[in-house]
Coordinates of C-alpha atoms and ligand atoms in Angstrom, one line a residue:
M400 CA -108.8 -138.2 -28.4
S401 CA -108.8 -142.0 -28.6
E402 CA -106.2 -144.5 -27.4
T403 CA -105.0 -144.7 -31.0
T404 CA -103.9 -141.0 -31.2
T405 CA -100.1 -140.9 -31.6
R406 CA -98.5 -139.1 -28.7
T407 CA -95.0 -138.0 -28.4
A408 CA -93.1 -138.8 -25.2
I409 CA -89.8 -137.5 -23.8
V410 CA -87.9 -139.8 -21.5
T411 CA -84.9 -138.1 -19.8
G412 CA -81.9 -140.2 -18.8
G413 CA -83.3 -142.8 -21.2
A414 CA -80.0 -144.2 -22.5
R415 CA -80.0 -147.1 -19.9
G416 CA -81.6 -148.6 -16.9
I417 CA -85.1 -147.6 -15.9
G418 CA -85.3 -144.8 -18.5
A419 CA -84.5 -147.2 -21.4
A420 CA -87.1 -149.6 -20.2
I421 CA -89.7 -146.8 -20.0
A422 CA -88.7 -145.5 -23.5
E423 CA -89.1 -149.0 -25.0
R424 CA -92.4 -149.6 -23.2
L425 CA -94.0 -146.3 -24.3
A426 CA -92.8 -147.0 -27.9
S427 CA -94.5 -150.4 -27.8
D428 CA -97.6 -148.6 -26.5
G429 CA -97.6 -146.7 -29.8
M430 CA -95.9 -143.4 -28.8
N431 CA -93.2 -141.6 -30.7
V432 CA -90.3 -141.4 -28.2
A433 CA -87.5 -138.9 -27.7
V434 CA -84.7 -140.2 -25.5
I435 CA -82.7 -137.5 -23.9
D436 CA -79.4 -138.3 -22.2
L437 CA -76.1 -136.5 -21.5
R438 CA -74.5 -137.8 -24.7
E439 CA -76.4 -138.5 -27.9
D440 CA -74.2 -141.4 -28.7
D441 CA -75.3 -143.2 -25.6
T442 CA -78.9 -143.1 -26.8
A443 CA -78.1 -145.1 -30.0
D444 CA -78.8 -148.5 -28.5
V445 CA -82.2 -147.8 -27.1
V446 CA -83.2 -145.8 -30.2
G447 CA -82.0 -148.6 -32.4
R448 CA -84.0 -151.2 -30.5
I449 CA -87.2 -149.1 -30.7
R450 CA -86.7 -148.5 -34.5
A451 CA -86.0 -152.2 -35.0
A452 CA -89.3 -153.0 -33.3
G453 CA -91.1 -150.7 -35.8
G454 CA -91.3 -147.7 -33.5
T455 CA -90.3 -144.0 -34.0
A456 CA -87.5 -142.8 -31.8
L457 CA -85.1 -139.8 -31.6
G458 CA -82.0 -139.6 -29.5
I459 CA -80.8 -136.2 -28.2
G460 CA -77.8 -135.3 -26.1
A461 CA -78.6 -132.7 -23.5
D462 CA -78.1 -132.0 -19.8
V463 CA -81.5 -131.6 -18.1
A464 CA -79.9 -129.1 -15.6
D465 CA -78.9 -126.7 -18.4
E466 CA -81.6 -124.3 -19.4
E467 CA -80.4 -123.7 -22.9
Q468 CA -79.8 -127.3 -23.7
V469 CA -83.3 -128.2 -22.4
A470 CA -84.9 -125.5 -24.6
G471 CA -83.0 -126.8 -27.6
A472 CA -83.8 -130.4 -27.0
V473 CA -87.6 -129.8 -26.5
Q474 CA -87.6 -127.7 -29.7
R475 CA -85.9 -130.5 -31.6
V476 CA -88.5 -133.0 -30.3
A477 CA -91.4 -130.8 -31.4
D478 CA -89.8 -130.3 -34.8
E479 CA -88.8 -133.8 -35.5
V480 CA -91.2 -136.3 -33.8
G481 CA -94.1 -134.1 -32.7
A482 CA -95.2 -131.9 -29.9
P483 CA -94.4 -133.7 -26.6
T484 CA -97.3 -134.4 -24.3
V485 CA -95.8 -137.1 -22.2
L486 CA -92.8 -136.2 -20.1
V487 CA -90.9 -138.8 -18.0
N488 CA -88.4 -137.0 -15.7
N489 CA -86.1 -139.9 -15.1
A490 CA -82.6 -138.5 -15.4
G491 CA -80.7 -139.0 -12.1
V492 CA -77.4 -139.2 -10.4
I493 CA -76.2 -140.2 -7.0
R494 CA -73.3 -138.8 -5.0
D495 CA -73.8 -140.7 -1.8
N496 CA -71.9 -139.8 1.3
M497 CA -72.5 -139.6 5.0
L498 CA -73.6 -136.2 6.1
F499 CA -70.3 -135.4 7.9
K500 CA -68.3 -136.1 4.7
M501 CA -70.8 -134.8 2.1
T502 CA -69.3 -132.0 0.1
R503 CA -71.2 -128.9 -1.1
D504 CA -70.6 -130.1 -4.7
E505 CA -72.1 -133.5 -4.0
F506 CA -75.2 -131.9 -2.5
D507 CA -75.6 -129.3 -5.3
T508 CA -75.0 -131.8 -8.1
V509 CA -77.8 -134.1 -7.0
L510 CA -80.3 -131.3 -6.4
G511 CA -79.3 -129.8 -9.7
V512 CA -80.1 -132.8 -11.8
H513 CA -83.2 -134.1 -10.0
L514 CA -84.8 -130.8 -9.0
T515 CA -83.6 -128.1 -11.3
G516 CA -83.6 -130.6 -14.2
N517 CA -87.2 -131.7 -13.4
F518 CA -88.3 -128.0 -13.2
L519 CA -86.6 -127.0 -16.4
M520 CA -87.9 -129.9 -18.4
T521 CA -91.4 -129.7 -17.1
R522 CA -91.5 -125.9 -17.7
A523 CA -90.2 -126.3 -21.2
V524 CA -92.8 -129.1 -22.1
Q525 CA -95.9 -127.9 -20.4
G526 CA -96.8 -125.3 -23.1
H527 CA -97.1 -128.1 -25.6
M528 CA -99.3 -130.1 -23.2
V529 CA -101.6 -127.1 -22.4
E530 CA -101.9 -126.4 -26.2
Q531 CA -103.0 -130.0 -26.8
K532 CA -105.2 -130.0 -23.7
F533 CA -103.5 -133.3 -22.8
G534 CA -100.4 -134.0 -20.8
R535 CA -98.8 -136.6 -18.6
V536 CA -95.9 -135.6 -16.4
I537 CA -94.3 -138.6 -14.7
S538 CA -91.3 -138.1 -12.4
L539 CA -89.1 -140.6 -10.7
S540 CA -89.0 -140.2 -7.0
S541 CA -87.7 -143.0 -4.7
T542 CA -88.3 -144.8 -1.5
S543 CA -85.2 -142.8 -0.4
A544 CA -87.6 -139.8 -0.1
L545 CA -88.4 -141.3 3.3
G546 CA -84.8 -141.1 4.3
N547 CA -81.8 -143.2 3.6
R548 CA -78.3 -143.5 5.1
G549 CA -75.7 -141.7 3.0
Q550 CA -78.3 -139.9 0.9
T551 CA -79.0 -136.5 2.5
N552 CA -78.7 -135.0 -1.0
Y553 CA -80.7 -137.7 -2.9
S554 CA -83.5 -138.0 -0.3
A555 CA -84.0 -134.2 -0.4
A556 CA -84.2 -134.4 -4.2
K557 CA -86.6 -137.3 -4.2
A558 CA -88.8 -135.8 -1.5
G559 CA -88.7 -132.5 -3.4
I560 CA -89.9 -134.2 -6.6
Q561 CA -93.0 -135.3 -4.7
G562 CA -93.8 -131.7 -3.8
M563 CA -93.2 -130.5 -7.3
T564 CA -95.4 -133.2 -8.7
K565 CA -98.3 -132.2 -6.5
T566 CA -97.9 -128.6 -7.5
Y567 CA -97.8 -129.4 -11.2
A568 CA -101.0 -131.5 -10.7
I569 CA -102.8 -128.5 -9.1
E570 CA -101.6 -125.9 -11.6
L571 CA -102.0 -127.9 -14.8
G572 CA -105.0 -130.1 -14.0
K573 CA -107.6 -127.9 -15.7
F574 CA -105.6 -128.2 -19.0
G575 CA -106.0 -132.0 -19.1
V576 CA -102.5 -132.5 -17.7
T577 CA -101.8 -135.0 -14.9
A578 CA -98.6 -135.2 -12.9
N579 CA -97.6 -138.2 -10.8
A580 CA -94.5 -139.6 -9.3
I581 CA -93.2 -143.2 -9.2
A582 CA -91.1 -144.0 -6.2
P583 CA -89.2 -147.2 -6.9
G584 CA -87.6 -149.4 -4.2
F585 CA -84.6 -151.5 -5.1
I586 CA -84.3 -151.8 -8.9
E587 CA -81.3 -153.6 -10.5
T588 CA -79.5 -151.1 -12.7
D589 CA -76.1 -149.4 -13.0
M590 CA -77.2 -147.1 -10.3
T591 CA -77.6 -149.8 -7.7
K592 CA -74.4 -151.5 -9.0
A593 CA -72.6 -148.3 -8.3
T594 CA -74.0 -148.2 -4.7
A595 CA -72.8 -151.8 -4.1
E596 CA -69.4 -150.9 -5.4
R597 CA -69.2 -147.9 -3.1
V598 CA -70.1 -149.9 0.0
G599 CA -67.7 -152.6 -1.1
V600 CA -70.2 -155.4 -1.5
D601 CA -70.4 -157.9 -4.4
F602 CA -73.6 -157.0 -6.4
D603 CA -75.1 -160.5 -6.1
D604 CA -74.8 -160.3 -2.3
F605 CA -76.1 -156.7 -2.4
V606 CA -79.2 -157.9 -4.3
K607 CA -79.7 -160.9 -1.9
A608 CA -79.6 -158.5 1.1
A609 CA -82.1 -156.2 -0.5
V610 CA -84.5 -159.0 -1.5
S611 CA -84.5 -160.3 2.1
Q612 CA -86.3 -157.1 3.1
I613 CA -88.8 -157.1 0.2
P614 CA -92.2 -158.6 0.8
V615 CA -92.6 -160.0 -2.7
A616 CA -89.2 -161.7 -2.3
R617 CA -87.5 -160.5 -5.4
S618 CA -85.7 -157.4 -6.6
G619 CA -87.3 -154.9 -8.9
K620 CA -86.5 -154.7 -12.6
P621 CA -86.6 -151.7 -14.9
E622 CA -89.7 -153.3 -16.6
D623 CA -91.6 -153.0 -13.3
I624 CA -91.2 -149.3 -13.4
A625 CA -91.9 -149.1 -17.1
H626 CA -95.2 -150.9 -16.5
T627 CA -96.3 -148.3 -14.0
A628 CA -95.2 -145.5 -16.3
S629 CA -97.2 -147.0 -19.1
F630 CA -100.3 -146.8 -16.9
L631 CA -99.7 -143.3 -15.8
A632 CA -99.0 -142.2 -19.4
S633 CA -102.2 -143.8 -20.8
E634 CA -105.2 -141.9 -22.0
G635 CA -107.4 -143.7 -19.4
S636 CA -105.4 -142.5 -16.3
G637 CA -106.7 -138.9 -16.5
F638 CA -108.3 -138.9 -13.1
V639 CA -105.1 -140.0 -11.3
S640 CA -103.1 -136.9 -10.5
G641 CA -100.7 -135.6 -7.8
Q642 CA -100.0 -139.1 -6.6
V643 CA -96.9 -140.9 -5.6
I644 CA -96.9 -144.6 -6.4
Y645 CA -94.4 -146.7 -4.5
V646 CA -93.2 -149.5 -6.7
A647 CA -91.2 -151.4 -4.2
G648 CA -92.5 -154.9 -3.8
G649 CA -94.2 -154.0 -0.6
P650 CA -95.6 -151.1 1.4
K651 CA -92.4 -149.4 2.4
A652 CA -88.7 -149.1 1.7
Ligands
LIG1416 N1 -82.2 -148.1 -9.5 C1 -83.0 -147.9 -8.5 O1 -83.0 -148.7 -7.5 C2 -83.8 -146.6 -8.3 C3 -84.6 -146.5 -7.2 C4 -85.4 -145.4 -7.0 C5 -85.3 -144.4 -7.9 N2 -84.5 -144.5 -9.0 C6 -84.5 -143.3 -9.9 O2 -84.8 -143.8 -11.2 C7 -84.2 -143.0 -12.2 C8 -83.4 -143.9 -13.1 O3 -82.4 -144.6 -12.4 P1 -81.5 -145.8 -13.0 O4 -81.3 -146.7 -11.9 O5 -82.0 -146.2 -14.3 O6 -80.1 -144.9 -13.1 P2 -78.9 -145.1 -14.2 O7 -77.8 -144.4 -13.5 O8 -78.8 -146.5 -14.6 O9 -79.4 -144.1 -15.4 C9 -79.6 -142.8 -15.2 C10 -79.5 -142.1 -16.6 O10 -79.6 -140.7 -16.4 C11 -78.7 -140.0 -17.2 N3 -78.4 -138.7 -16.6 C12 -77.7 -138.4 -15.5 N4 -77.7 -137.0 -15.4 C13 -78.3 -136.5 -16.4 C14 -78.5 -135.1 -16.9 N5 -78.0 -134.1 -16.1 N6 -79.1 -134.9 -18.0 C15 -79.6 -136.0 -18.8 N7 -79.4 -137.3 -18.4 C16 -78.7 -137.5 -17.3 C17 -77.5 -140.9 -17.1 O11 -76.5 -140.6 -18.1 C18 -78.1 -142.3 -17.2 O12 -78.2 -142.7 -18.6 C19 -83.3 -142.0 -11.4 O13 -84.0 -140.8 -11.3 C20 -83.1 -142.6 -10.1 O14 -82.9 -141.7 -9.1 C21 -83.7 -145.6 -9.2

């Protein structure tokens, strides 16, 4: 199929931040885009921006960690905007706490969204990919996979996503499906704002402190991740699979 074939992409957690930027970028690349987030109302802004720019978008409210809601959402995408062959597993939450204070619920919630959610979404979409003999699974990992203070739960989830990605790549490769992970460093979004709030630091100072550790001497923006996702979703990236691309302005966190 040529670069002009219209693909349908699903972006989870696409109502804001990195997911919204990816959704808009894939739409401007010419894909139909389904934005899944917890509440359908929250997807209205990004869906509206995509439509205003001449694209095709659908907003759906679903919890990626809920098997029935995932099945319903993927069916709606296939019925209303076409069989999904690009999946961006981006939905995420943080429940940071030091190990000695972390509750079982904080641990389970983070693993539930990132790992169970990734598994349920990818399992639900892979059939469409196999049928079309084309697929791109792109999952958001993080530099926190290498370990990060206060993030026992999140680092486990983000390291786990790297393992799942490599397994998807091995199992689905012969069907024209690639699977890769993007591991962002510090990206300015509501998530990093929430972290600054939790540690009691003004966001501007928090960004400055992060930038002082980043070789390219700036913070990351959602568009930096969207650009990488665009490459991994493209027709021409079919020989890149099972990889983790650190997008962190330098070689390490
Ligand atoms: N911001 C960063 O610096 C950074 C760095 C590395 C990795 N990441 C990862 O990138 C992804 C996006 O991060 P962000 O900064 O844009 O976060 P964000 O908090 O701004 O947005 C996350 C979105 O996911 C949605 N979401 C949460 N749980 C969900 C669920 N169960 N089902 C469906 N949607 C759900 C939220 O409603 C929200 O719209 C996450 O996976 C995050 O872990 C972010």
